Amino acid sequence: MSEKITNTESSDLSTEHEEELRKPPSRKPAKPVDQAKLKKEADKRAKKRPLLTKIVQKLKKNKQPYRELIINAEPLETRVGLLVDGILDKFDIERRSSAQRIVGGIFKGRIKNLDPGLKAAFVDIGLPKNAFLHYWDILPQAVDSSVEVVRVNRSSKQKKKKKITLNDIPSHYPTGTEIVIQVTKGPIGTKGPRTTTNLSLPGRFLVLMPYSDQCGISRKIEDIKERNRLKKIIRDLTIPEGMGVIVRTAGEGKKARYFVRDLHIMLKTWSKIQSKIDTVKATSCLYKEPDLSERTVRDFLTEDVDRVLIDNPVDHQNIVDDVSQISKRSTSKIHLYQDSIPIFERYNIENQIEQTFQRAVPLPSGGAIVIDETEALIAIDVNTGSHRNKGKENDTIFQVNCEAAAEIARQIRLRNIGGLVIIDFIDMKQRKHRNAILSQMRDHMGLDKAKTHILPISPLGIMQMTRQRMQESVSSGLYTDCPYCRGKGIVKSATTVSVELQRKLSGIVRRARNRTTDAAKAIKLRVLVNPTIIDRLREEDADLLISLEKDYNAQLTFRSDPNFHIENYRVIDVETGAAYG
């Protein structure tokens, strides 16, 4: 007897467990992140800064935030988090077989076709989708307005070269022409990668442009004395004729020898690429950007990052070897993490990532921002929620908007959101408050590497901005459209499906009755539906179905099938086998 009871209990538990697994996992709200606690822990780690760094900061009377680069390198993917005073400020992820790494890559391709309407060429570079090459990106380009030109390093060959125009491109580059291009923007959705013939190789302090003769300095370096010093370094550098370089913001304050080393490394890389251009056949990769960990260290180690922590010994050694080529002193910042606790858990990054991809992100004083990504744009709404400040209404609204501006800029960087962004701030009556939010938003977005353009707040309280989209957002790499609703986020209600089904049944039996001459002969139909729909039909619509049967002398039998999508049904004529759905 006891054995039967045990078996029954285990069977019930098994059924309950199976039922639970059929349902989607319950969404637990992300644990709130205590930013004050994270800052306190970061302050403790900041005390281990080198003595020289502490002295310099004391003399400058300018306390810098403690910046850490945390790298989690696993067999299938690499994740990188930039912590500023313990708070996640940038997050990136790269799968080992990801298409992300094609950005910055140089390919030898073949023009498949020219589109005069789009003024673009489509180039086969060996990827599933042909690369998009606009005619403007085929012509030699001058550096953009963010760079001040210091020196023109034109070769005799470039001086003699005849300039071509957009109209000349179809004759100079007909279909089938081999061409060397660089990917500037990865494939997004159904679009192939965007490319250019104006190649560039980024280093730590310089960007080498093999086909451009202009040398300049980033305008983000604002100090006049420093700009003059860097101009002298640029003029003294031995750069091969016909090539150009741009000094990156990371070069600010660096001695001339660092630029010489950086240029030497990039010229060696370019020499390897050139030899491949001459030897390999079309539709092949000539150069790939380093992987995420090495690329991130290259870009961030120069930006007052206090330390780099990585949990993979092989990647750690590769980064040390890479950095030591330019600055052996900087290798002291790179550490191997060996604790038993996973690195992202140890520094509270997992909780912060979990919160990042929620639709609603809480603000410190009780408000929230709600982020919705659509095909056309990103919509961000600011809500006061249960705001804890009980002062004047105008001041409360302004404070929430200030918090929201900082958090929105951070979320845009973390999620790598690009394209058109619409922000619905809480309406502010005073112009000075609207201008202050605009100024803050521009300051916060000024920390972003991607180019942004922000418009003033409209009378409706709407701020419009655009952000350069280099690749798909982080969420699009982590998530895929729901296979059940196909990305809509909604399905038809049981009532809606029941109404549609009854309308379908009514149409079928009417037509069947018109076709038959024997009024006494019953019309037999079998209906297959999802169990949720059959419950609705039994409990609420049974009278309507009985009425339909009586009116048209029909016999309806219903069967539930859990494999049916909630919106699908099949009506089968028992006699003929014809199926309707």
Short mmCIF file of C-alpha atoms in Angstrom, two decimals, residues 492 495-511 537 544-545 548 552 569 571:
data_model
loop_
_atom_site.label_atom_id
_atom_site.label_comp_id
_atom_site.label_asym_id
_atom_site.label_seq_id
_atom_site.Cartn_x
_atom_site.Cartn_y
_atom_site.Cartn_z
CA LYS A 492 -4.31 36.65 -29.68
CA THR A 495 -11.69 35.06 -26.73
CA THR A 496 -10.38 36.42 -30.05
CA VAL A 497 -9.42 32.94 -31.32
CA SER A 498 -12.79 31.56 -30.18
CA VAL A 499 -14.66 34.28 -32.09
CA GLU A 500 -12.57 33.66 -35.24
CA LEU A 501 -13.10 29.89 -34.96
CA GLN A 502 -16.89 30.21 -34.57
CA ARG A 503 -17.00 32.60 -37.54
CA LYS A 504 -15.03 30.03 -39.56
CA LEU A 505 -17.31 27.16 -38.47
CA SER A 506 -20.41 29.17 -39.34
CA GLY A 507 -19.05 29.84 -42.85
CA ILE A 508 -18.09 26.18 -43.41
CA VAL A 509 -21.44 24.71 -42.32
CA ARG A 510 -23.43 27.29 -44.32
CA ARG A 511 -21.54 26.49 -47.52
CA LEU A 537 -15.27 26.85 -25.78
CA LEU A 544 -23.34 29.23 -29.03
CA LEU A 545 -21.87 26.02 -30.48
CA LEU A 548 -24.91 26.45 -34.43
CA TYR A 552 -27.57 23.76 -39.53
CA TYR A 569 -6.79 25.57 -35.35
CA VAL A 571 -11.44 22.17 -39.05
#
